[in-house]
C-alpha positions as semicolon CSV with decimal commas, in nm:
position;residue;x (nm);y (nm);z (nm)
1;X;2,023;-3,909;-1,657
2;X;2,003;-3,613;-1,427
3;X;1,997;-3,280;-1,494
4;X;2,122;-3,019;-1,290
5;X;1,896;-2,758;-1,171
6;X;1,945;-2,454;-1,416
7;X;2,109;-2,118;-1,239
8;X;1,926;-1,780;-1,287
9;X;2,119;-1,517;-1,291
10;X;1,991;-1,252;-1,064
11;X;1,716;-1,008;-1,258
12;X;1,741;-0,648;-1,196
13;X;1,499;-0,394;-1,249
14;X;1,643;-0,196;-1,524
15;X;1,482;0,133;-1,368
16;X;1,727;0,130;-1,119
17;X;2,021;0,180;-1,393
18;X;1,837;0,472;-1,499
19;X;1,776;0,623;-1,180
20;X;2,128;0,550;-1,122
21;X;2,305;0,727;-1,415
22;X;2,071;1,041;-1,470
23;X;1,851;1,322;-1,241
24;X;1,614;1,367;-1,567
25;X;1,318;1,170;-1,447
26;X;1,060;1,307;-1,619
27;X;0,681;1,133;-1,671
28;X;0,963;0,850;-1,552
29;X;0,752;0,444;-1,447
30;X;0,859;0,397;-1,110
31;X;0,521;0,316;-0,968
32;X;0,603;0,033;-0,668
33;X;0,993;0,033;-0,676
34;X;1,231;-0,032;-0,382
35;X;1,380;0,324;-0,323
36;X;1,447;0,307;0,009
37;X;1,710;0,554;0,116
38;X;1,772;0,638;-0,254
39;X;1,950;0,985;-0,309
40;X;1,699;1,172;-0,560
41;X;1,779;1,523;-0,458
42;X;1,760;1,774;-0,715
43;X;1,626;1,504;-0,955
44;X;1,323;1,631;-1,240
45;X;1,045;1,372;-1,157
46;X;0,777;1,608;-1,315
47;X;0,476;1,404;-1,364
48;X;0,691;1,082;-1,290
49;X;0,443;0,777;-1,139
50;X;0,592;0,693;-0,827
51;X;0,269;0,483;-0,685
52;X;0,309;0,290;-0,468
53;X;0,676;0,273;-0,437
54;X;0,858;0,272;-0,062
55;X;1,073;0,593;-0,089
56;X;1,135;0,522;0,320
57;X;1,463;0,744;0,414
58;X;1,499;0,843;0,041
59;X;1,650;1,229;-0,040
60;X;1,402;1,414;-0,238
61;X;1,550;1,737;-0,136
62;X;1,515;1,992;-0,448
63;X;1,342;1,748;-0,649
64;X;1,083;1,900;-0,891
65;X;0,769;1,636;-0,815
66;X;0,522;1,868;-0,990
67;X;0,229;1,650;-1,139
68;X;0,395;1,326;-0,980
69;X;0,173;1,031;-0,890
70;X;0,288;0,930;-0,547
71;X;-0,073;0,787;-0,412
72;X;0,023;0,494;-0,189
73;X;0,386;0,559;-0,124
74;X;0,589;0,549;0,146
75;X;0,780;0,865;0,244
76;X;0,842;0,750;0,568
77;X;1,179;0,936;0,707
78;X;1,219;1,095;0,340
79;X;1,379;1,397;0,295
80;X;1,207;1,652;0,089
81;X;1,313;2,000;0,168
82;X;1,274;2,274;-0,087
83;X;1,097;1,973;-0,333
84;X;0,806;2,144;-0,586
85;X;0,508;1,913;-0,537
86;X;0,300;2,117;-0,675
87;X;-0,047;1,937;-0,773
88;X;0,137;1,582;-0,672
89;X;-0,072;1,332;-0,573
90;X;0,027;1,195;-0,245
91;X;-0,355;1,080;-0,117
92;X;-0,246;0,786;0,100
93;X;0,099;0,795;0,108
94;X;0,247;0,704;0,470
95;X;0,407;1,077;0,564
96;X;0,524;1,002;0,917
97;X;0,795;1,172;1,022
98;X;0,881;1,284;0,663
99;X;1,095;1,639;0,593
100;X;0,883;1,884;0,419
101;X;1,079;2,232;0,508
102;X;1,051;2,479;0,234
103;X;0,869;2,243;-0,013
104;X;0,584;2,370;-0,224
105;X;0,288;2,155;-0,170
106;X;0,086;2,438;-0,326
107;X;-0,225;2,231;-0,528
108;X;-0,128;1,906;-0,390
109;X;-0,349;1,651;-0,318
110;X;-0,283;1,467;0,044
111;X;-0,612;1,291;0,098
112;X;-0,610;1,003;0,295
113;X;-0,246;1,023;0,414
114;X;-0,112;0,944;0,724
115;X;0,060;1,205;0,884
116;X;0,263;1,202;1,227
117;X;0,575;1,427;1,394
118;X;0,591;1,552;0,970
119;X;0,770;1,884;0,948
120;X;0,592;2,114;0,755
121;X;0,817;2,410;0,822
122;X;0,816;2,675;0,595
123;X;0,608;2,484;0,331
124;X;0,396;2,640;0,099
125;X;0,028;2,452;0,192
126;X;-0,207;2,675;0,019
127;X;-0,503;2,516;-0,242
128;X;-0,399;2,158;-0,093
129;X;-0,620;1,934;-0,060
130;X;-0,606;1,738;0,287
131;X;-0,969;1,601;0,291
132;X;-1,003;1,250;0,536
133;X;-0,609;1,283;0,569
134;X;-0,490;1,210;0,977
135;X;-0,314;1,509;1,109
136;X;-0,376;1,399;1,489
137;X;-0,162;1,559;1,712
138;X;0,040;1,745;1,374
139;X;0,187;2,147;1,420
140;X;0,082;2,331;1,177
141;X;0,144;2,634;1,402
142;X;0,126;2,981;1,190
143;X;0,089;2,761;0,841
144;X;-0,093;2,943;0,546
145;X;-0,384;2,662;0,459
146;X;-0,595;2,942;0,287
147;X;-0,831;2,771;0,009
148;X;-0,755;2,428;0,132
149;X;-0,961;2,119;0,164
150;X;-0,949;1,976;0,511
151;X;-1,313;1,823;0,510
152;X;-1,344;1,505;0,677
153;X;-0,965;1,483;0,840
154;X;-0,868;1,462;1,166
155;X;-0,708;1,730;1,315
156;X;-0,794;1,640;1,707
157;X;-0,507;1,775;1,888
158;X;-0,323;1,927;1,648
159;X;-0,180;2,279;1,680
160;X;-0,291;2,558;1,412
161;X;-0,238;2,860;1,631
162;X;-0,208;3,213;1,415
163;X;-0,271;3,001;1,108
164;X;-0,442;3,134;0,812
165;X;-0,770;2,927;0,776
166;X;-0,950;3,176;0,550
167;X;-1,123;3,006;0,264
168;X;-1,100;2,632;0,337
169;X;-1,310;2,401;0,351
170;X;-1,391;2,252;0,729
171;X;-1,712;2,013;0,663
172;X;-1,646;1,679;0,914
173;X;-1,338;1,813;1,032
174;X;-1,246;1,704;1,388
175;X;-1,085;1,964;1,552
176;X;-1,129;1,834;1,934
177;X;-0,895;1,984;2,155
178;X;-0,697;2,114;1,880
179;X;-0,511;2,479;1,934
180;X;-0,651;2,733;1,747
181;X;-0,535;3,020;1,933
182;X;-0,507;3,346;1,707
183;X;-0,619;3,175;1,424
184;X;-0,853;3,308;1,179
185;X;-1,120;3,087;1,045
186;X;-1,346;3,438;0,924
187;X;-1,604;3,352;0,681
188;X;-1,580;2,951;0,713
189;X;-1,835;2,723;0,728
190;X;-1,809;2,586;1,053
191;X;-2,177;2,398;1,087
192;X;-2,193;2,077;1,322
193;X;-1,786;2,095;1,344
194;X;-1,629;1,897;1,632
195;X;-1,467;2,157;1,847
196;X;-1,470;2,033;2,193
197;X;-1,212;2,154;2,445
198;X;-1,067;2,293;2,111
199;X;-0,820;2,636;2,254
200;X;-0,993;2,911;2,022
201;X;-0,859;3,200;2,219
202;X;-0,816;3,536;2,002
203;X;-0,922;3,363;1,711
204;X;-1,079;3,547;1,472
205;X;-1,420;3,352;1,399
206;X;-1,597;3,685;1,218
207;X;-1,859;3,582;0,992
208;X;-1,855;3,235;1,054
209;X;-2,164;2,988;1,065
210;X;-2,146;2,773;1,376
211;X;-2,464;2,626;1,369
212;X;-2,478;2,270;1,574
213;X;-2,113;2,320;1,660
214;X;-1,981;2,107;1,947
215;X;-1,845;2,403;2,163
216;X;-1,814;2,227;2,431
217;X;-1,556;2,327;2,694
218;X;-1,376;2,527;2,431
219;X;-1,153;2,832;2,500
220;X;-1,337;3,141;2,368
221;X;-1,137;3,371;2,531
222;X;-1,119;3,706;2,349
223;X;-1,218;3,532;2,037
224;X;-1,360;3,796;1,773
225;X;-1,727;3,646;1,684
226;X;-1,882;3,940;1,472
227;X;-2,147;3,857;1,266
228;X;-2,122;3,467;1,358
229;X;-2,413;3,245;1,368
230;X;-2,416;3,012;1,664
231;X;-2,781;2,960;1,637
């Protein structure tokens, strides 16, 4: 006697039906979900778990992602303008090219990520954590990173002219060739820091420790060194 082959009808994630008929997302399970060019703008995804899921091209424009779990995602292309992310985790998302205009990233953690061509204008960046992350190459031109954690990451190349480095924390940090004109890094612990061919002109570097700093080739040029130890 032969059976026929049974049909299965096709099984759908029922998170999608919720994501689908409401915005309140809240402490939501989303952790490795297809959202890939979803529209989530404006939604409340306060401390919603979102690891690991591919939100590449999705609209997260005026979402609240405060608390949200997003370590491992991809927000490649996503659009997250005036989004709250304050204390999200996103440490090892995929950020490349990702919209961050007027989003508050205040607290955040971004360790590990992988950041290129990501538009940070506007955004609030202060208390974030961006220890090991890859910022290569990345404008950060004017940003306020005061208090911030960028031990470990690599900034070589990237461009933090006139921005507000007061306060954070620069152990391991490659900044080769990186601009760093009119910044000000006073009071920083700058000790064995990778700054070759880095542009430091009219920085202010007052107070700072540069004790086995690579210097070499660097752009000094009216750069304010009070008090600074280069011993």
């Amino acid at each position: 006697m032969m059976i026929s082959n049974p049909v299965f009808s096709e099984v759908i994630d029922p998170r999608l039906e919720l994501i689908e008929n409401t915005k309140d997302l809240r402490y939501a399970d989303l952790k490795h979900m297809d959202l890939k060019n979803k529209d989530l703008s404006g939604a409340d995804l306060y401390g919603a778990n979102l690891s690991g899921a591919d939100l590449y091209g999705a609209n997260l424009s005026g979402a609240d992602l405060t608390n949200a779990k997003l370590f491992g995602s991809v927000l490649q292309y996503a659009i997250l303008t005036d989004a709250i992310l304050n204390n999200a985790d996103l440490s090892g998302a995929n950020i490349y090219e990702a919209d961050f205009e007027n989003a508050d990233l205040s607290g955040a953690s971004l360790r590990h990520t992988y950041s290129y061509k990501t538009k940070f204008f506007n955004a609030i960046l202060t208390n974030a954590d961006f220890s090991s992350a890859n910022f290569c190459g990345q404008l950060l031109s004017g940003k306020d990173l005061s208090g911030s954690n960028l031990s470990d990451a690599d900034l070589h190349r990237a461009n933090l002219s006139y921005a507000n480095l007061t306060k954070t924390i620069l152990t391991g940090t490659d900044l080769r060739e990186a601009t760093l004109h009119g910044a000000n890094i006073s009071g920083n612990d700058l000790s064995n820091a990778l700054l070759s061919g880095a542009n430091l002109s009219n920085a202010n570097l007052a107070n700072t420790i540069l004790i086995g700093a690579d210097l070499r080739n660097a752009n000094l040029t009216n750069a304010v060194l009070t008090n600074a130890d280069l011993s």
